[in-house]
Short mmCIF file of C-alpha atoms in Angstrom, two decimals:
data_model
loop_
_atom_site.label_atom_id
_atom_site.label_comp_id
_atom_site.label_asym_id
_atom_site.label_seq_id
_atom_site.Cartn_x
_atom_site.Cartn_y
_atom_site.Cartn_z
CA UNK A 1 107.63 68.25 39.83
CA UNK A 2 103.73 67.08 40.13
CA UNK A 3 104.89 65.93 43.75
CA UNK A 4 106.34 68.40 44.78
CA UNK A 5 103.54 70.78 43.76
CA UNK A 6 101.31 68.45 45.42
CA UNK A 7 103.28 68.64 48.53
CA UNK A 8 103.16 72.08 48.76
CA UNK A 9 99.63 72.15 48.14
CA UNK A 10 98.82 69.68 50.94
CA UNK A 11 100.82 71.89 53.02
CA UNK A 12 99.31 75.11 52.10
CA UNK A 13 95.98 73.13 53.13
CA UNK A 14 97.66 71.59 56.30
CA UNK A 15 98.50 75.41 57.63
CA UNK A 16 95.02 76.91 55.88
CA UNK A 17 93.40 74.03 58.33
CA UNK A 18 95.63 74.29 61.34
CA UNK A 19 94.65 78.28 61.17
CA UNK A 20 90.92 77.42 60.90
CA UNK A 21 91.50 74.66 64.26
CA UNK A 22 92.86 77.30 66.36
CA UNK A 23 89.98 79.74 65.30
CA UNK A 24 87.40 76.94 66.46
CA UNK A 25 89.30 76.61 69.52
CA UNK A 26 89.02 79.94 70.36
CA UNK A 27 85.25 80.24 69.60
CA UNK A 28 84.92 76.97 71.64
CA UNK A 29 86.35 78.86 74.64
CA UNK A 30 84.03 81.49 73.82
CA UNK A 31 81.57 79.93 73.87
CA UNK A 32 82.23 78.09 77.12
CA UNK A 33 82.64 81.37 78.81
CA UNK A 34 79.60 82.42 77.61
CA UNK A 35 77.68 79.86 79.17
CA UNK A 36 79.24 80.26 82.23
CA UNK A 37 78.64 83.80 81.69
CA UNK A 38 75.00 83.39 81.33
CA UNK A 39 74.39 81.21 84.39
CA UNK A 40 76.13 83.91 87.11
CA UNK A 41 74.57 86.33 85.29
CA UNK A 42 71.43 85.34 85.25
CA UNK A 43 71.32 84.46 88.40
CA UNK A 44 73.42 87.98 89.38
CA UNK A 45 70.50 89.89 88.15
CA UNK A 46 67.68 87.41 89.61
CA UNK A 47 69.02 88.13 92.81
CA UNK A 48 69.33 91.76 92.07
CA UNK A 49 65.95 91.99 91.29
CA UNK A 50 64.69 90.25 94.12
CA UNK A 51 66.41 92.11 96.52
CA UNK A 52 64.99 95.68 94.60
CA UNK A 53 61.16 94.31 95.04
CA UNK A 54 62.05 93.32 98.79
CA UNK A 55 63.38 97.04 98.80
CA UNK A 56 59.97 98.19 97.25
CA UNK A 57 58.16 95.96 99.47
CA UNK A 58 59.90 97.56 102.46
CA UNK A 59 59.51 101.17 101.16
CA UNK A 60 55.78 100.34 101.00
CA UNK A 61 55.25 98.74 104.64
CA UNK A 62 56.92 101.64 105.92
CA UNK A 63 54.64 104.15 104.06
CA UNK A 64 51.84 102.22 105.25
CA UNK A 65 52.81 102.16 109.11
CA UNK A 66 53.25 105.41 108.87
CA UNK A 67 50.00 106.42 107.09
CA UNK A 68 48.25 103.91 109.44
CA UNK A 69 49.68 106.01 112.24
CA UNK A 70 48.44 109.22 111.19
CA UNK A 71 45.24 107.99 110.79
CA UNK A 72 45.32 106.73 114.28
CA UNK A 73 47.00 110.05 116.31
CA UNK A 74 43.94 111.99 113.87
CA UNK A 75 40.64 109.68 115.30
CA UNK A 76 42.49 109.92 118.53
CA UNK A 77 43.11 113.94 119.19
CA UNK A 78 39.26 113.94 117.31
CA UNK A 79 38.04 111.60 119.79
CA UNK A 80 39.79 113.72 122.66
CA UNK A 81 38.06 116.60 121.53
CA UNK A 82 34.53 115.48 121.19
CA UNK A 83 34.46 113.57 124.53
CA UNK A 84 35.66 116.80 126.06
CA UNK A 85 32.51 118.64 124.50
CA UNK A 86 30.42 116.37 125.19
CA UNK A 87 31.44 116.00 129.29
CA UNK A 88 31.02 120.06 129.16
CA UNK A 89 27.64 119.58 127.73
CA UNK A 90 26.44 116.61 130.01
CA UNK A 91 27.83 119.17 132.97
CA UNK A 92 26.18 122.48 131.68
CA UNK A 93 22.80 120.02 131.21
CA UNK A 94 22.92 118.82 134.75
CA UNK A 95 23.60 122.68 135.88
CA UNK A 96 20.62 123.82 133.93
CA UNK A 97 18.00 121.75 135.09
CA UNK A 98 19.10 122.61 138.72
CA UNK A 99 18.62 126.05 138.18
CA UNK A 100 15.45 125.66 136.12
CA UNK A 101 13.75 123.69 138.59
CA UNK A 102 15.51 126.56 141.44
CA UNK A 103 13.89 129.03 138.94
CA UNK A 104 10.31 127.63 139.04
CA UNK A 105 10.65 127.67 142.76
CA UNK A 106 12.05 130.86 143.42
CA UNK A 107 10.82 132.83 140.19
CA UNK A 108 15.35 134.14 139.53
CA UNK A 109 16.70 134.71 136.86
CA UNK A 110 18.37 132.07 134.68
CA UNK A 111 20.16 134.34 132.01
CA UNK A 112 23.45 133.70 133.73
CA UNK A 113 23.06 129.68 133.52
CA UNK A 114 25.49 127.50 131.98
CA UNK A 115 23.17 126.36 129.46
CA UNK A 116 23.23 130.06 127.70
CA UNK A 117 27.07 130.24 127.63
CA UNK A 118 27.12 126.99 125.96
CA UNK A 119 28.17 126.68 121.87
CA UNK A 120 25.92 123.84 120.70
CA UNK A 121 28.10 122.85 117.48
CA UNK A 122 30.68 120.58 117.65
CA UNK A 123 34.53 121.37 117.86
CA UNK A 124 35.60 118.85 115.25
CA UNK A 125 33.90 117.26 112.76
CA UNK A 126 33.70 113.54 112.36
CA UNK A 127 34.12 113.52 108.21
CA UNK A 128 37.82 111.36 107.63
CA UNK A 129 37.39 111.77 104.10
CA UNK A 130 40.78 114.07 104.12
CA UNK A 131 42.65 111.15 105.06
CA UNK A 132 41.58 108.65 102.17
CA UNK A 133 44.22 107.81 99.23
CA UNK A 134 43.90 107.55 95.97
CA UNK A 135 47.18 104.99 94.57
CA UNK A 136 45.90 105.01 90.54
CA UNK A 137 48.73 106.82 89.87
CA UNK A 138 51.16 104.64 91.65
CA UNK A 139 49.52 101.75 91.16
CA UNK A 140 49.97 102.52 87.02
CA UNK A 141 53.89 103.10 87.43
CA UNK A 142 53.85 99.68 89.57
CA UNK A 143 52.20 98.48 87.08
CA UNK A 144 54.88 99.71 84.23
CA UNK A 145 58.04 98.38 86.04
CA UNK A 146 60.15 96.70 83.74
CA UNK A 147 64.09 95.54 83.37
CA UNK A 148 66.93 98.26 83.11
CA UNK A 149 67.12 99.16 79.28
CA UNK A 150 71.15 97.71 78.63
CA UNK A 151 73.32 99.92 77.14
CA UNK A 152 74.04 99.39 73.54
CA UNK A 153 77.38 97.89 72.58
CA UNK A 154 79.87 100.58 70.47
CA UNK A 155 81.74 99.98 68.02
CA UNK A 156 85.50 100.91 67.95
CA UNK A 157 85.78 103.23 64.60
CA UNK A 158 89.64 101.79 63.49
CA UNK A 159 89.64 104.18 60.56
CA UNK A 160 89.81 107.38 63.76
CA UNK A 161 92.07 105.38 66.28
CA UNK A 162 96.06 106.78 66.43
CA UNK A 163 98.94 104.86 67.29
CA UNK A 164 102.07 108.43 67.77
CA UNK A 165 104.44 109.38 70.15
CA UNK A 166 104.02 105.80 72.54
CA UNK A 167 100.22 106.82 72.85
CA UNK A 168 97.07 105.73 71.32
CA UNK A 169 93.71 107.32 71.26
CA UNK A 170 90.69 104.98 70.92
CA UNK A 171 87.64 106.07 69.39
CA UNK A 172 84.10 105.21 69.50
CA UNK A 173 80.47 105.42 69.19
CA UNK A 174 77.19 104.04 70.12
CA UNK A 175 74.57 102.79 67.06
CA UNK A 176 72.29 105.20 67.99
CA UNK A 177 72.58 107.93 71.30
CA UNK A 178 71.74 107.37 74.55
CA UNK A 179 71.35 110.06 77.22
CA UNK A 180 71.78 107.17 79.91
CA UNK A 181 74.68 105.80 79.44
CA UNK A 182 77.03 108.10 81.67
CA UNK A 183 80.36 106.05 81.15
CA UNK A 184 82.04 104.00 79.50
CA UNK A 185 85.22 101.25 80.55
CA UNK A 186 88.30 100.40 77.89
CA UNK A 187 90.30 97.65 78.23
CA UNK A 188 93.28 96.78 76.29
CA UNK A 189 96.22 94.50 76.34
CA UNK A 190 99.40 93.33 74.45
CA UNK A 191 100.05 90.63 71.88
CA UNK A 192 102.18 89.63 68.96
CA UNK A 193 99.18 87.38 67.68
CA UNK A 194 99.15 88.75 63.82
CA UNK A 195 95.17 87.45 63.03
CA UNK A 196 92.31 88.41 64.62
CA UNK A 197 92.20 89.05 68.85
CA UNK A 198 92.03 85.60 70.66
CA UNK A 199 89.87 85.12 73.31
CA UNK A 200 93.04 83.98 75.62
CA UNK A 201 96.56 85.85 75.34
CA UNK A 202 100.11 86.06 78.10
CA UNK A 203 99.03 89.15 78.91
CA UNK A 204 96.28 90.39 80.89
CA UNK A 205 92.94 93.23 80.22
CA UNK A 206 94.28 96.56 81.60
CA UNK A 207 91.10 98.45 82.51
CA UNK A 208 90.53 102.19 82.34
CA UNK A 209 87.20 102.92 83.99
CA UNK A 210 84.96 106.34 84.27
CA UNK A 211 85.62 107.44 80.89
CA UNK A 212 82.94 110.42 80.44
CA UNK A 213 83.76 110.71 76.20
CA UNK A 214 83.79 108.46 73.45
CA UNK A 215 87.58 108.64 72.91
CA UNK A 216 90.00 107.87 75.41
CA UNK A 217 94.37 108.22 75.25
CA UNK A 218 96.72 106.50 76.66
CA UNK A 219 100.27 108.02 76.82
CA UNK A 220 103.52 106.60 78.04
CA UNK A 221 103.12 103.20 76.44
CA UNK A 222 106.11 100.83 76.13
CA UNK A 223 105.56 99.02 72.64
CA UNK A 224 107.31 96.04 72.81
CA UNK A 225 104.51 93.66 71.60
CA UNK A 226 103.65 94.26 67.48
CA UNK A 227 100.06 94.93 68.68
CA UNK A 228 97.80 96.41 71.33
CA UNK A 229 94.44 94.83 71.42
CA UNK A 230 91.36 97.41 72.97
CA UNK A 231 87.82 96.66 73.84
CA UNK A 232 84.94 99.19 74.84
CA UNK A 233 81.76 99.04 76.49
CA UNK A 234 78.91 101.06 77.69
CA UNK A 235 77.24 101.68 81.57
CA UNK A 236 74.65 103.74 82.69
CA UNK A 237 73.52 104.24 86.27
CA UNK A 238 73.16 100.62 87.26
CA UNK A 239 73.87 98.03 84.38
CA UNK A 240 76.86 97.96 81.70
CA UNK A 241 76.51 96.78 77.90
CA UNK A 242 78.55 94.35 75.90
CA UNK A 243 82.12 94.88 74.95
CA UNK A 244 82.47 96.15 71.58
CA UNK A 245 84.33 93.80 68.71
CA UNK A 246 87.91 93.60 70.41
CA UNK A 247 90.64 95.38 67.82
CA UNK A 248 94.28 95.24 66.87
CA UNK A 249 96.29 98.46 67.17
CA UNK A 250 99.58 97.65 65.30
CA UNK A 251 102.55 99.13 67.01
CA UNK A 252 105.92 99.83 65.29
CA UNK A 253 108.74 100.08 67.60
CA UNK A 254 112.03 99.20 68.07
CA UNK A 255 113.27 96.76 71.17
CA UNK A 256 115.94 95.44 71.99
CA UNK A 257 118.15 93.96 75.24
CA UNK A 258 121.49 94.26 76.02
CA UNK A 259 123.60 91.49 74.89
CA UNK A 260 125.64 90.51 77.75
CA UNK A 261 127.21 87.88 76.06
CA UNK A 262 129.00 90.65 74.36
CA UNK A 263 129.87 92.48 77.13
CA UNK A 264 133.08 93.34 78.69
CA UNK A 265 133.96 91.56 81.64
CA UNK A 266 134.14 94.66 83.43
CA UNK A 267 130.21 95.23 82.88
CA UNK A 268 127.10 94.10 84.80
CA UNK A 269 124.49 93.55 82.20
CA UNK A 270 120.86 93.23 82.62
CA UNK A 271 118.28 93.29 80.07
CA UNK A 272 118.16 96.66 79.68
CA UNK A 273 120.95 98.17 82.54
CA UNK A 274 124.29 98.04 82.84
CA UNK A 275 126.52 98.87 86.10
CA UNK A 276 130.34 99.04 86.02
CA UNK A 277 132.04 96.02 88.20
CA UNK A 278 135.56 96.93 88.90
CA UNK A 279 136.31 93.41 90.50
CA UNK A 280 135.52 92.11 86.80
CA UNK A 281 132.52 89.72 88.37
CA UNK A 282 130.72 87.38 86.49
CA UNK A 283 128.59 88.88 83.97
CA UNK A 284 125.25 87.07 84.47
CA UNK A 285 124.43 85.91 80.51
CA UNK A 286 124.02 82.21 81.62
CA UNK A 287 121.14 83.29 83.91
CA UNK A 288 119.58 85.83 82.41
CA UNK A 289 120.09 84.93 78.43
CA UNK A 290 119.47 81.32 78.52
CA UNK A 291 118.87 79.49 75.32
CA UNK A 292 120.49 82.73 73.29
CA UNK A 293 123.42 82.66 70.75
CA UNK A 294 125.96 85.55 70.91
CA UNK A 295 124.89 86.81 67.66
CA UNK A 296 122.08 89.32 67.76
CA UNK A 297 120.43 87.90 64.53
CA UNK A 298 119.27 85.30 66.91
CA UNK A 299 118.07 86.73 69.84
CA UNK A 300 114.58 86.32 71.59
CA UNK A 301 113.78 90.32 70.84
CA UNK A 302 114.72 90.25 67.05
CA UNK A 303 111.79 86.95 67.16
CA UNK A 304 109.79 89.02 68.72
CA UNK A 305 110.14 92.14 66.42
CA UNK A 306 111.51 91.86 62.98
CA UNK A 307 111.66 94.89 61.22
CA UNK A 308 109.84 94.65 57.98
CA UNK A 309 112.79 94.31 55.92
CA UNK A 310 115.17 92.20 58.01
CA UNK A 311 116.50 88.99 56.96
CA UNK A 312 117.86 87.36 59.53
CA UNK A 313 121.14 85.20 58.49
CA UNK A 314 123.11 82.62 60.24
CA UNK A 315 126.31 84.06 62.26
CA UNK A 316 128.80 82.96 64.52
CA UNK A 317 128.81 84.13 68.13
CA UNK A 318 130.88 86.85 68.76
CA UNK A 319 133.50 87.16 71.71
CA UNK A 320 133.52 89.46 74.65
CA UNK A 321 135.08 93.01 74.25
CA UNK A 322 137.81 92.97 76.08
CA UNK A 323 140.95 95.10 77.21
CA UNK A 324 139.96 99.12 77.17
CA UNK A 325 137.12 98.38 75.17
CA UNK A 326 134.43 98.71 78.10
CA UNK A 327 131.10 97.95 75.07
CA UNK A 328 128.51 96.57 75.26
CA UNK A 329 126.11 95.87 72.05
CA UNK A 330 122.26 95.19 71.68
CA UNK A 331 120.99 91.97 70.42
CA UNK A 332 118.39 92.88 67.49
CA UNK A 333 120.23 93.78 64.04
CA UNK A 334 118.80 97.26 62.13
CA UNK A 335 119.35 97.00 58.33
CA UNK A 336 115.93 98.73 57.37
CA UNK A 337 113.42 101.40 58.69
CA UNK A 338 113.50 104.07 61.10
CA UNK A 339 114.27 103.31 64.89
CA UNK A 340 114.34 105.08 68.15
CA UNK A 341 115.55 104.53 71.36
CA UNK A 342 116.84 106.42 74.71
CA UNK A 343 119.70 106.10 77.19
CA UNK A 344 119.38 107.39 80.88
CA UNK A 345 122.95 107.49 82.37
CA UNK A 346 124.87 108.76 85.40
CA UNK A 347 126.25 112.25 84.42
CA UNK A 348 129.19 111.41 86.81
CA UNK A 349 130.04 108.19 85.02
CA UNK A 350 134.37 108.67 84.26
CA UNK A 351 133.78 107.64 80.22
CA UNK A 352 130.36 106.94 78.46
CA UNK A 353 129.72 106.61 74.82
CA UNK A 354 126.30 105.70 73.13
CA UNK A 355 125.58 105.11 69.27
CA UNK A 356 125.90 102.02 67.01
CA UNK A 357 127.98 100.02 65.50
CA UNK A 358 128.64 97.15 62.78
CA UNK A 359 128.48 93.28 64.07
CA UNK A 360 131.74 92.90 62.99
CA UNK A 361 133.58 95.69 65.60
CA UNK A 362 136.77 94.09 66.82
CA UNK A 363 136.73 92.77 70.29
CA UNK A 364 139.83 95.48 71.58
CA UNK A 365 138.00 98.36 69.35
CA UNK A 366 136.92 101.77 71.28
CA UNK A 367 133.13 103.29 70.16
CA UNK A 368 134.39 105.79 67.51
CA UNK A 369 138.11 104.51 67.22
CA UNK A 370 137.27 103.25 64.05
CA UNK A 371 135.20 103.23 60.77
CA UNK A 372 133.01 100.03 62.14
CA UNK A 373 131.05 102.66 64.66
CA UNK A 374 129.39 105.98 65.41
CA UNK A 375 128.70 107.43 69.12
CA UNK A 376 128.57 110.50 71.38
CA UNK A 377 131.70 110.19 73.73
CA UNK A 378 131.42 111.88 77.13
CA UNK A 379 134.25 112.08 79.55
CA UNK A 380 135.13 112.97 82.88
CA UNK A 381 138.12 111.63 83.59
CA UNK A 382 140.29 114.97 84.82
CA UNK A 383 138.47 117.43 82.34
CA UNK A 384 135.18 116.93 81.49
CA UNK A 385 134.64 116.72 77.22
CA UNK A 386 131.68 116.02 75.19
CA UNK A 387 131.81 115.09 71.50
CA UNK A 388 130.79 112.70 68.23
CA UNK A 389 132.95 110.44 67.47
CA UNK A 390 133.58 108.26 64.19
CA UNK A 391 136.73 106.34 62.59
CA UNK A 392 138.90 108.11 65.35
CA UNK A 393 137.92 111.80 64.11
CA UNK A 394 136.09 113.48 67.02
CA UNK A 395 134.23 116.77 66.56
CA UNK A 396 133.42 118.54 69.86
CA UNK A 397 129.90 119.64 70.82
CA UNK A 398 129.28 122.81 72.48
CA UNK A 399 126.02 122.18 74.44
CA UNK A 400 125.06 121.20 77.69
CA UNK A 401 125.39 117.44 78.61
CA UNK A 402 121.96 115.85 78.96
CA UNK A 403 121.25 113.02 81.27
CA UNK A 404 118.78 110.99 78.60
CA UNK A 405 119.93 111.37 75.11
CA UNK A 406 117.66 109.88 72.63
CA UNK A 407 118.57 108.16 69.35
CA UNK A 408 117.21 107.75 65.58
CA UNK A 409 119.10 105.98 63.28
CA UNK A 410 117.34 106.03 59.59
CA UNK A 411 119.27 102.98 57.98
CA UNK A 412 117.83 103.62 54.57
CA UNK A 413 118.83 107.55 54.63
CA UNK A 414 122.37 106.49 56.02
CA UNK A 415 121.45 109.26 58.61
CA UNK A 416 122.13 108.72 62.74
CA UNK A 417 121.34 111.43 65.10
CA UNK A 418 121.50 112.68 68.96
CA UNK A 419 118.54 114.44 70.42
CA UNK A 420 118.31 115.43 74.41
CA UNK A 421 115.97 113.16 74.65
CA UNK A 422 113.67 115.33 77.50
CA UNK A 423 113.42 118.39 75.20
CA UNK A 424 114.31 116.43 71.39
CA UNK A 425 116.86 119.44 70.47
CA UNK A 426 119.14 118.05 68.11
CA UNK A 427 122.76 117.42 69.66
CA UNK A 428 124.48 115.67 66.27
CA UNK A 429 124.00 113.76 63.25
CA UNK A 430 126.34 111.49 61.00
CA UNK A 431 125.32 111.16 57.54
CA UNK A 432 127.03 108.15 55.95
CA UNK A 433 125.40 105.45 54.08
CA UNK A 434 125.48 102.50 55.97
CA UNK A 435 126.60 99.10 53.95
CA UNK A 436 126.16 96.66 56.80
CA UNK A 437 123.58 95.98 59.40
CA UNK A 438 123.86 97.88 62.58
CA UNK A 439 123.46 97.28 66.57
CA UNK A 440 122.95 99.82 69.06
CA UNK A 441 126.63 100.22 71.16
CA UNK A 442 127.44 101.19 74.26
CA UNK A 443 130.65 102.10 76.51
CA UNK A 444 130.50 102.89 80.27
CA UNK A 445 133.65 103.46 82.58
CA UNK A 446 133.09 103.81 86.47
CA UNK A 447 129.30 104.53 85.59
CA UNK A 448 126.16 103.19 84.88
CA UNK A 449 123.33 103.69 82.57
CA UNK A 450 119.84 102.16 81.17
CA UNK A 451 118.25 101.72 77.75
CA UNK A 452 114.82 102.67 77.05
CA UNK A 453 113.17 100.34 74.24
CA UNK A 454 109.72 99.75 72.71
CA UNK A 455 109.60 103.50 71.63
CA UNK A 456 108.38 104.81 68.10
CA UNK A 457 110.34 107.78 66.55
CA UNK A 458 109.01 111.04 68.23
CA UNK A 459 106.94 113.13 66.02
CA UNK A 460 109.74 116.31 66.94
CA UNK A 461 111.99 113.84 65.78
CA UNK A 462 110.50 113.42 62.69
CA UNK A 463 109.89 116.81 61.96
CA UNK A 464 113.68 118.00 62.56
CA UNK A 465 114.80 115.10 60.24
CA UNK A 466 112.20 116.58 57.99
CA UNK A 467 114.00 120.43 58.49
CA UNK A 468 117.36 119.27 58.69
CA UNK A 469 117.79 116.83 55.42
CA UNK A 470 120.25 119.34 54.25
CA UNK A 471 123.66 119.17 55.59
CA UNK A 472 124.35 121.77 57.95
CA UNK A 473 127.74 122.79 60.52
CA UNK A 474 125.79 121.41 63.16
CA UNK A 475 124.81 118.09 61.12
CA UNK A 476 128.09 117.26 59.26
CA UNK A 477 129.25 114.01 58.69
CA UNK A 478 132.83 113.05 60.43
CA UNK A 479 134.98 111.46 57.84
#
């Protein structure tokens, strides 16, 4: 017993210091990038400032040439001036001597002489005191030039952030405000890592730039990694701040792919598509589910996400529906929680049913032939018929036929509905209490359709289950 106890202490250590190694690791990348970082950045901004003073350098040659100029065309239209007065006096001199000396001779009159029409002051004035500069006031803000004041890094407030409806709003702030900062850039990306974010991850930073307020949504996300890591940081006009702490987002969802080793011969499976192939070609499992059991308790997706009270077991694989039973199940096992998922199909498909079903549904059983399953049957074939369909009791549903239906199955209530999944009105529910695990099912004839995965349970959705707990004629179990 000691041994063993010490055993399981070592190994408690072993995984406590394994945990720690990979945290070093990380910083030690960190750290590396940082450095790396720090030399083409500092020599980013060394250049940057360089080129700004050989701007201001520029700026200031040019003022001067031009001031220079000025100073030049003034002494020159001055000089023009004053040499044209003083030829006109030099001339008007010369004229009155002439006629002064004519005057002594012949005793005339001189009052007409040049000399008296002649303005003795100067036409310009030789002062170029209005041209002198004074730069104290230029020279002081010269003289104050510093760096670019860096934006302060936010801080992603976790406790505000909301993870509904396949979106998530971010939300942040700044230690203190900052009336220069005029945006600010999120990125974010996915991961299953459960501690804190690493500094490398499979996927890349998506980037969402020019974001004017300090929350930001993102709708239309397709959760199919447990967690969504998001990162913020500040700009102003020319430089941008650190990233804030990077945080984890968790994401409940259910996904799931199609399990074509499962499928009918008759069906083209991908992932998450299937096409009817009336030549009965080879369904591609081999290719595209390689290294996968039959069973869905052992598929790549259920790895990947494990509802919180799953236990996966053991199981045989299965075999392929076969005969009229055209099926086709999903790989991940429900047996806990609430789950949502949608189905896009061709409206002129001849037979299409969608629900779920127990693991244990007979290879030649029909979706709602028998008590193992649970589905919305449409048909086509010669008159058109839409109903629910359970342990080969069908109840017929008067309402248009959607082309996405959506679907929430609450294992613990026993409760699994129908919603059009574009507008979430309520089409059906069966209200049973489920003693087995579930998979999603599905049945096409001479059609095709696709499965939508990664997607939490619609608010609307959770609302109506909310309204409609009580049994109702539009709700009632088929038994």
């Amino acid at each position: 017993m000691a041994a063993h106890d010490q055993k399981e202490t070592l190994r408690k250590i072993s995984t406590t210091l394994a945990l720690k190694n990979e945290e070093i690791q990380n910083f030690i990348c960190c750290l590396k990038q940082s450095l790396q970082n720090l030399e083409s950045n500092s020599n980013r901004v060394q250049e940057d400032l360089e080129a700004e003073f050989s701007s201001l350098y520029s700026a200031l040659d040019e003022r001067k040439e031009d001031m220079v100029t000025s100073i030049k065309r003034e002494r020159a239209s001055r000089t023009y001036e004053l040499q044209s007065q003083l030829t006109s006096c030099t001339k008007a001199l010369e004229s009155s001597e002439e006629l002064l000396e004519l005057a002594n001779k012949a005793l005339c009159s001189v009052t007409m002489a040049p000399a008296f029409r002649l303005s003795l002051k100067a036409k310009v004035s030789d002062n170029m005191s209005h041209m002198m500069v004074d730069f104290a006031q230029e020279r002081k803000i010269l003289q104050g030039l510093k760096f670019l004041p860096v934006p302060a890094t936010p801080e992603i407030l976790l406790s505000e952030c909301k993870v509904c409806d396949n979106s998530v709003t971010v939300v942040w702030e700044l230690p203190e405000p900052d009336d220069k900062v005029e945006h600010y850039v999120l990125e974010y990306r996915r991961t299953n890592h459960e501690g804190p974010p690493r500094a490398r991850e499979d996927h890349p930073w998506m980037v969402v730039e020019d974001i004017r307020h300090t929350e930001h949504t993102l709708t239309g996300l397709r959760f199919d990694t447990r967690y969504i890591t998001f990162r913020v940081k500040a700009c102003n006009k020319a430089v941008a701040g650190e990233f804030a702490e990077p945080v984890n987002l968790e994401t409940h969802a259910f996904t799931f792919k199609l399990d074509a080793a499962s499928a009918h011969v008759n069906l083209r499976v991908d992932d998450h598509s299937v096409e009817w192939d009336s030549s009965g070609g080879k369904v591609q499992d081999m290719r595209k589910d390689k290294g996968r059991t039959g069973s869905p308790m052992h598929s790549p997706a259920r790895a990947a996400m494990v509802s919180p009270k799953k236990t996966p077991a053991p199981r045989a694989g299965r075999d392929r529906f076969t005969a009229e039973s055209y099926t086709v199940l999903g790989d991940t096992a429900i047996d806990a929680g609430q789950h949502y998922w949608e189905v896009w199909f061709d409206k002129e498909s001849k037979a299409l049913a969608v629900g779920v079903a127990l693991r244990t549904l007979g290879r030649f059983d029909q979706l709602g032939k028998t008590g193992a399953s649970w589905c919305l049957h449409l048909n086509n074939w010669l008159q058109q018929s839409f109903s629910a369909k359970h342990n080969n009791k069908a109840r017929t549903l008067d309402c248009p036929v959607p082309d996405r239906i959506g679907i929430y199955c609450g294992y613990d209530d026993g409760v699994l509905s129908f919603y059009n999944a574009r507008t979430k009105q309520l089409i059906h529910t069966f209200r049973t209490k489920f003693q087995q695990p579930l998979v999603p099912a599905f049945m096409v004839w001479n059609g095709s359709f696709s499965v939508q995965t990664g997607l939490q349970v619609p608010s609307m959705v959770q609302s109506g289950q909310k309204r409609n707990s009580a049994t109702s004629s539009s709700s009632a179990s088929l038994s």
